[in-house]
Coordinates of C-alpha atoms in Angstrom, one line a residue:
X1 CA -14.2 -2.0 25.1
X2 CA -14.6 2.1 25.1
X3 CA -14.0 3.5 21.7
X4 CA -11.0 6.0 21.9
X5 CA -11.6 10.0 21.0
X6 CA -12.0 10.7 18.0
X7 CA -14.2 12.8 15.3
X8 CA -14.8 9.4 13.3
X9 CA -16.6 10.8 10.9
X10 CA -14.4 13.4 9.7
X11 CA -11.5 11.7 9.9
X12 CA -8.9 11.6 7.2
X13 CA -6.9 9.1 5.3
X14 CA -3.7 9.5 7.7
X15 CA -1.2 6.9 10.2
X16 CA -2.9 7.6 13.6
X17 CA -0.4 5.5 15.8
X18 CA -2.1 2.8 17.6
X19 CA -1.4 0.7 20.6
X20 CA 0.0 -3.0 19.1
X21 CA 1.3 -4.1 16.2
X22 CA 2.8 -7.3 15.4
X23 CA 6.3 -8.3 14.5
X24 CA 8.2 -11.5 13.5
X25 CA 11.9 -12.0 12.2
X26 CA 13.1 -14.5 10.0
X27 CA 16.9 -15.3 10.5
X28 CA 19.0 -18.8 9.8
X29 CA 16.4 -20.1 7.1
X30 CA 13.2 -20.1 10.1
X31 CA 10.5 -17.3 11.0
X32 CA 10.2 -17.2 14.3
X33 CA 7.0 -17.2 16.5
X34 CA 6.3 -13.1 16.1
X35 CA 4.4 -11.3 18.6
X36 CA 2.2 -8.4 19.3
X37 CA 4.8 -5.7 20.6
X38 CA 3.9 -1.8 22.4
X39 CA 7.2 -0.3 20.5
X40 CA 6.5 1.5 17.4
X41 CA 9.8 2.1 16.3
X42 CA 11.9 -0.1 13.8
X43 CA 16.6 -0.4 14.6
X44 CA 18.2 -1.4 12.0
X45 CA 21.5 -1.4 10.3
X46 CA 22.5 1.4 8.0
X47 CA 23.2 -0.9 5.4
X48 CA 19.8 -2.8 5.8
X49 CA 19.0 -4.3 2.5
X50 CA 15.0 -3.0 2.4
X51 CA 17.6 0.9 2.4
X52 CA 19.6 0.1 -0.1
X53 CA 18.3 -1.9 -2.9
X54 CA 14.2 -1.0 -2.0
X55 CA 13.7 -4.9 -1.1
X56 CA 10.1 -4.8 0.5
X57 CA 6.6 -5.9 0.1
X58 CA 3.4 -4.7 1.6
X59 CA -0.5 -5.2 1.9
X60 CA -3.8 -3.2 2.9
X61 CA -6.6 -4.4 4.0
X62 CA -9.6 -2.5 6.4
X63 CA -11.6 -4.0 9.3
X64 CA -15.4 -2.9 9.7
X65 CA -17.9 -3.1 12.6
X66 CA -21.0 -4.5 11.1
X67 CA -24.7 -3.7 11.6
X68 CA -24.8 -6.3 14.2
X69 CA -21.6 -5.5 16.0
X70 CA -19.1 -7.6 14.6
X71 CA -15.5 -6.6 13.7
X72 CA -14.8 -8.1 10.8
X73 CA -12.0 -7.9 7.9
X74 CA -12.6 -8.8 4.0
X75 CA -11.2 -11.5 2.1
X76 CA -7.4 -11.8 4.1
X77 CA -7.1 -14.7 2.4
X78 CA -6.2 -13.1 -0.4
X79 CA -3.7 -10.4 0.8
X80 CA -2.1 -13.3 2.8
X81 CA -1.7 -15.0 -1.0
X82 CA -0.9 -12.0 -2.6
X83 CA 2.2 -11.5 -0.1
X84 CA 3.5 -14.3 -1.5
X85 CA 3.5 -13.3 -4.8
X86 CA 5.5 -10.7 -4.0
X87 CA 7.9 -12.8 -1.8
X88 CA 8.3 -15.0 -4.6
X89 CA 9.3 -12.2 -7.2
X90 CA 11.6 -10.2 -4.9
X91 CA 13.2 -13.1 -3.7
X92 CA 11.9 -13.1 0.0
X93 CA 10.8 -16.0 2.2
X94 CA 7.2 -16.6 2.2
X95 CA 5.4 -15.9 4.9
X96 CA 2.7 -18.6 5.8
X97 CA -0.7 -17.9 4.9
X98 CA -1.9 -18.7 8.3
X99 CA 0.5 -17.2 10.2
X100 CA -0.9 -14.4 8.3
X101 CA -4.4 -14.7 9.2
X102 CA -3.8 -15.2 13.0
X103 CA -1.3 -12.0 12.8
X104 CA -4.3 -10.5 11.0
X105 CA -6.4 -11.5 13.6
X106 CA -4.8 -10.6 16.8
X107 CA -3.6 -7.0 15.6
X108 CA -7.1 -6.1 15.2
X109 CA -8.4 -7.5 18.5
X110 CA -5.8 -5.9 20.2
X111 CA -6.4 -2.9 19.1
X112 CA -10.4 -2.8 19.1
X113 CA -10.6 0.5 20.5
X114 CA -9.3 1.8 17.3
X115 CA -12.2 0.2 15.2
X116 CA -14.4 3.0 14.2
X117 CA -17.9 2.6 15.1
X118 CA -20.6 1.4 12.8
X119 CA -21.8 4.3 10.6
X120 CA -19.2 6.5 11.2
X121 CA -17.8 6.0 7.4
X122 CA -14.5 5.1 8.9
X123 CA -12.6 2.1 9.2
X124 CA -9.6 0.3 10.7
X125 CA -6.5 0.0 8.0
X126 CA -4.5 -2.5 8.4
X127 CA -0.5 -2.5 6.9
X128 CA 0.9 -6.1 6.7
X129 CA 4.4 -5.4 5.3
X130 CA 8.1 -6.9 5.3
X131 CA 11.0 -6.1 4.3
X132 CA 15.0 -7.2 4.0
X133 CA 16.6 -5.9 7.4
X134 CA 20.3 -8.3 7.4
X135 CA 22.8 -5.7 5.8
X136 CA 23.3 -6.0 1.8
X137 CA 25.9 -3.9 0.2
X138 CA 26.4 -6.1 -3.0
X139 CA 23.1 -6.3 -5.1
X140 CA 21.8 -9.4 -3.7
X141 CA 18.8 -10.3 -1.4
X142 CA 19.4 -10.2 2.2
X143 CA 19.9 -12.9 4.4
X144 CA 17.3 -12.5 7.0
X145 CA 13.5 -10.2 7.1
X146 CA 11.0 -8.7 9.4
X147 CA 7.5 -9.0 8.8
X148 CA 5.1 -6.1 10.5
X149 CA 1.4 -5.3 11.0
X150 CA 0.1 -2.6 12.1
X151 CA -3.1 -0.5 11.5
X152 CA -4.9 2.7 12.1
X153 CA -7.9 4.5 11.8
X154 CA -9.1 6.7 8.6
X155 CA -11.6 8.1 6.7
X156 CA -12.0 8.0 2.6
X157 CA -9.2 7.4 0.5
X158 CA -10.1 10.7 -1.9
X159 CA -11.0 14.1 0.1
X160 CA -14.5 15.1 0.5
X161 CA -15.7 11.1 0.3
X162 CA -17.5 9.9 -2.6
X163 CA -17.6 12.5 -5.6
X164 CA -16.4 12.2 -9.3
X165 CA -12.6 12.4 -9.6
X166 CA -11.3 14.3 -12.5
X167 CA -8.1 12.3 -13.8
X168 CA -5.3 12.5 -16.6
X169 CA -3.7 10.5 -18.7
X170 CA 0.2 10.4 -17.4
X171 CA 3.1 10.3 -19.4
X172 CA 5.2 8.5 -17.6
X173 CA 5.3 5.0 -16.8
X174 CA 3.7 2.8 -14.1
X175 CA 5.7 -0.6 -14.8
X176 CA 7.3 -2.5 -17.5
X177 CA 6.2 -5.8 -19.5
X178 CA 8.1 -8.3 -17.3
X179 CA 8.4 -6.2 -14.5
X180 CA 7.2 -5.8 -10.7
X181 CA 3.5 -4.1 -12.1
X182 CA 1.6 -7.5 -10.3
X183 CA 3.0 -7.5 -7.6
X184 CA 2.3 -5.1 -4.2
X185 CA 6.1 -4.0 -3.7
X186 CA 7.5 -0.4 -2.0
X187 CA 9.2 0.6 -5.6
X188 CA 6.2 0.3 -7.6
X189 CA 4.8 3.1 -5.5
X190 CA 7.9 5.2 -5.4
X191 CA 8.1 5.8 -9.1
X192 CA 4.4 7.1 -8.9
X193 CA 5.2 9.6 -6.3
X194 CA 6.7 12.4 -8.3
X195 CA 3.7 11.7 -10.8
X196 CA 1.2 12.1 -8.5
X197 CA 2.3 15.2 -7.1
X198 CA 2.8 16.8 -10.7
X199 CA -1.1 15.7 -11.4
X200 CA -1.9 17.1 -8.0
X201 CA -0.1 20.7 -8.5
X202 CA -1.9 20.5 -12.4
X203 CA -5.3 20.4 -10.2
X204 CA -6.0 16.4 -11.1
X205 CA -7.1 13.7 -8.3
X206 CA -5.5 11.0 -9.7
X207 CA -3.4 9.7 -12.9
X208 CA -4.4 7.0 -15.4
X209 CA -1.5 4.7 -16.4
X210 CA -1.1 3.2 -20.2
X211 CA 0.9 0.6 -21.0
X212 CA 4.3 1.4 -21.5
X213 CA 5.2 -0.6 -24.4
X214 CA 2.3 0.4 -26.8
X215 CA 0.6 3.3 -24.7
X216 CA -2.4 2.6 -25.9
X217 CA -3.7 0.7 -23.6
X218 CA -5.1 1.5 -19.9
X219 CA -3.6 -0.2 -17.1
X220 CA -4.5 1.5 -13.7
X221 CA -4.1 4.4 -11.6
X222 CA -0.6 4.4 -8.7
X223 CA -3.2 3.2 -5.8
X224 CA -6.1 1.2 -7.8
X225 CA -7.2 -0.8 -10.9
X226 CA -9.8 0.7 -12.9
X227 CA -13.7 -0.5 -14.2
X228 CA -16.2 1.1 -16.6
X229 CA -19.6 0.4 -17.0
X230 CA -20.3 0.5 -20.9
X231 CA -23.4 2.2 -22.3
X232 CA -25.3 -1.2 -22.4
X233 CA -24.7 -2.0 -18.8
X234 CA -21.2 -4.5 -19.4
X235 CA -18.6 -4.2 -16.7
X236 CA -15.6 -4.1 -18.0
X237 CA -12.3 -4.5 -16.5
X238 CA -9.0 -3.8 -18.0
X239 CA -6.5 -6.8 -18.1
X240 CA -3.0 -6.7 -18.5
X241 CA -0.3 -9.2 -16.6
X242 CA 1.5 -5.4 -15.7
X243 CA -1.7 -4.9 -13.4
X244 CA -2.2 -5.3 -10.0
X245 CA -4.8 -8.0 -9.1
X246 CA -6.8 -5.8 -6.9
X247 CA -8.8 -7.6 -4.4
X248 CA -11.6 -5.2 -4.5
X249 CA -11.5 -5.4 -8.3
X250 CA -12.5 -8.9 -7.9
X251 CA -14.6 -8.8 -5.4
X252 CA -16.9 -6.4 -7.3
X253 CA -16.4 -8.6 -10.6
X254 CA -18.0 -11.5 -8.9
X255 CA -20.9 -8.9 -7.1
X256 CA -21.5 -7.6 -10.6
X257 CA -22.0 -11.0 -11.8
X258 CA -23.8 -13.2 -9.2
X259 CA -25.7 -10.6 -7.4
X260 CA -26.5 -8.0 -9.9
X261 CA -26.4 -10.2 -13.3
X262 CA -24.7 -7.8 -15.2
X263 CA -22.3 -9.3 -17.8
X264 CA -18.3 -8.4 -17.1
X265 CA -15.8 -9.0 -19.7
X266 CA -12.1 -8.4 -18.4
X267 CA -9.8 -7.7 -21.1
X268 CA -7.7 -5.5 -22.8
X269 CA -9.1 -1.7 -22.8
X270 CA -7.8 0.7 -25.5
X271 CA -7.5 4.5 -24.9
X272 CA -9.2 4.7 -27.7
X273 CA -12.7 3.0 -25.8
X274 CA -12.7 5.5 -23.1
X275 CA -14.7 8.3 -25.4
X276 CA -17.3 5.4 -25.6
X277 CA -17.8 4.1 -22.2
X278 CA -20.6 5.7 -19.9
X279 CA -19.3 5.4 -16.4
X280 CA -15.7 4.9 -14.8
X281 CA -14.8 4.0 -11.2
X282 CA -11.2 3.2 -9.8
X283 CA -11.3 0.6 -7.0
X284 CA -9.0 -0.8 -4.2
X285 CA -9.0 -1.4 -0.5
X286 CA -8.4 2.2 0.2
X287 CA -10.3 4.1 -2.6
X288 CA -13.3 0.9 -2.5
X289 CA -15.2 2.3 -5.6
X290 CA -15.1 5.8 -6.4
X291 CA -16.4 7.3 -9.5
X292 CA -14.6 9.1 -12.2
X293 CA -16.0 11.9 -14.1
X294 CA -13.9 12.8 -16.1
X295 CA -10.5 11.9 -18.2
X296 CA -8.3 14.7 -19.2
X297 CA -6.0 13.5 -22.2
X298 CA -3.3 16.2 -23.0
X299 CA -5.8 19.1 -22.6
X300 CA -8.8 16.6 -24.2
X301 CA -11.1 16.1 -22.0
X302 CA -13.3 12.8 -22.0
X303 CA -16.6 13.7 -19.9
X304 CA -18.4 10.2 -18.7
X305 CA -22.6 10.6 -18.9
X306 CA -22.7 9.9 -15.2
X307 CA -21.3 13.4 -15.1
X308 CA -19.4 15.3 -12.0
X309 CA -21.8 15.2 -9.2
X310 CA -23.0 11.8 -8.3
X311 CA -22.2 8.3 -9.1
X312 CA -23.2 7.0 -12.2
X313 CA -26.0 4.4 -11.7
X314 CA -24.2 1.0 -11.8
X315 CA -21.1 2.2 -10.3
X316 CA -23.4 2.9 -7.4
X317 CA -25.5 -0.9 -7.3
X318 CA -21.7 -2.2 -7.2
X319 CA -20.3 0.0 -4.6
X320 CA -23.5 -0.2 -2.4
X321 CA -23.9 -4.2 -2.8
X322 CA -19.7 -4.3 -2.2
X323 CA -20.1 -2.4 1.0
X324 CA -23.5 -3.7 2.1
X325 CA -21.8 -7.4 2.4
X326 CA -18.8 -6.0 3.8
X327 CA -20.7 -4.4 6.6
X328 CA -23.2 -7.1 7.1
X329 CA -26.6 -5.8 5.5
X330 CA -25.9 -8.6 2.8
X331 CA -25.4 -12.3 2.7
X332 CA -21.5 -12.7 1.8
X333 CA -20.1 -15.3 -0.2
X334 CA -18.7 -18.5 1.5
X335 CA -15.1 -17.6 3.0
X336 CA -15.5 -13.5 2.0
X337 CA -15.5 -12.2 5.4
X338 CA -13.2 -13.4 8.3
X339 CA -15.0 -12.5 11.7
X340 CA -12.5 -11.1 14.7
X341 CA -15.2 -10.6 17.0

């Protein structure tokens, strides 16, 4: 199929409306069979319970071309288990893993003229979401859903593509001990807004999160889970049951391990650590790995030895051996990459 128009490799993280997307309703206790529909608009009532009590749920995940021509996505599996996490703690019906991969699936094939070429740095972003759609005017769940996919082409997460972010230690909140912080849900990501934009306006990429109950410890960022790289080569990853289990964060755990032999401990990492550590990335589907020079802590500023022009040089093994088995140059794990076509 011919490629649609468009300057892949400066393209920007932003919705680029494409042809299908897929759509089921669940309604009397039953999902029905979904479908790939043309219409990109949603109707609903006014009183919808995902408008007035914030009662939805999403996922991202990216399909690639490979080397060899491939379209493939990375590790659905797990998005399609992480949705039900969230179903589970926002009291919404579980959509089948399965059902999942096969919506996955036939969103992307439908829409392969949308999947950036191979070497063009961009990629296909793909929004599996759902939310309460009956209308809810008591606090309550609603009674019946809507369950969506749709994707679009786009460039690097950060502007400019890979170069050190320069990030600050927020004073406000991400999410609370016994909260919503693990799972993927809509509110999480509305109380970051108005602290993202205050870090953008201070001239800052990106905020780093403490826990609220102590803040001493990091968490993550509003979009991605950290990992530093400790002056003896460790991997560390922050843990914290307030944290989002980030895919990518995984992912690159096990790379760092098995294919790199680097040691990884994942556990709790105090403020107090970061003057210490010598390289810092923040990962996720959207951001994959990019590298942090420095930490800006009320007007202190941490400055990692990788410094603010390049990657530091094990942040750069993990993101090159991440993205050379996600595009195909490296022999993936059993089950890590789902083939479209």
């Amino acid at each position: 199929m011919e490629k649609k128009n468009f300057d892949w490799a400066n393209l920007g993280f932003g919705y680029h409306e494409t042809e299908k997307r897929y759509v089921s309703n669940y309604k009397n206790g039953a999902w029905d069979e979904g479908a790939l529909i043309s219409d990109s608009q949603i109707v609903m009532s006014e009183c919808a319970g995902v408008l007035q009590y914030a009662q939805t749920i999403f996922e991202g995940l990216k399909a690639y071309t490979t080397e060899d021509g491939h379209i493939v996505t990375f590790r659905p599996d797990l998005n399609a288990e992480r949705l039900i996490d969230s179903c589970e703690r926002l009291e919404m019906p579980a959509f089948p893993k399965e059902r999942f991969l096969d919506a996955v699936t036939k969103v992307v094939a439908a829409n392969e003229a949308y999947v950036p070429p191979y070497g063009s740095g961009a990629t296909l972003y793909i929004r599996p979401y759902m939310f309460g759609i009956s209308p809810v005017i008591g606090v309550k769940p609603a009674e019946e859903y809507q369950f969506r996919i749709f994707c679009t082409p786009v460039g690097p997460y950060f502007k400019g593509g890979i170069h050190p972010l320069t990030i600050k230690i927020s004073d406000f909140d991400r999410a609370a001990p016994n909260g919503t912080g693990h799972i993927k849900a809509g509110l999480n990501y509305a109380m970051s807004l108005h602290a993202i934009v205050t870090a953008h306006k201070e001239g800052f990429d990106e905020n780093m999160y403490l826990d609220s109950a102590t803040k001493t410890k990091v968490e993550e960022t509003g979009g991605a889970n950290f990992i530093f790289i400790t002056k003896d080569n460790k991997v560390v990853t922050p843990k914290s049951p307030t944290i989002l289990p980030s895919i990518t964060r995984r992912s690159l755990v096990t790379v760092a391990k098995e294919y790199l032999g680097l040691e990884v401990e994942e556990r709790e990492v105090y403020k107090e650590e970061l003057k210490d550590f010598a390289e810092c990335g923040l990962c996720g589907t959207a951001a994959v790995l990019s590298p942090v020079g420095k930490i800006v802590d009320h007007g202190e500023e941490i400055c990692f030895p990788s410094g603010m022009t390049q990657m530091g040089p094990i942040t750069k093994k993990l993101y090159e051996t991440l993205t050379g088995i996600q595009m195909g140059h490296r022999k993936a794990p059993e089950g890590w990459i789902h083939v479209i076509q």
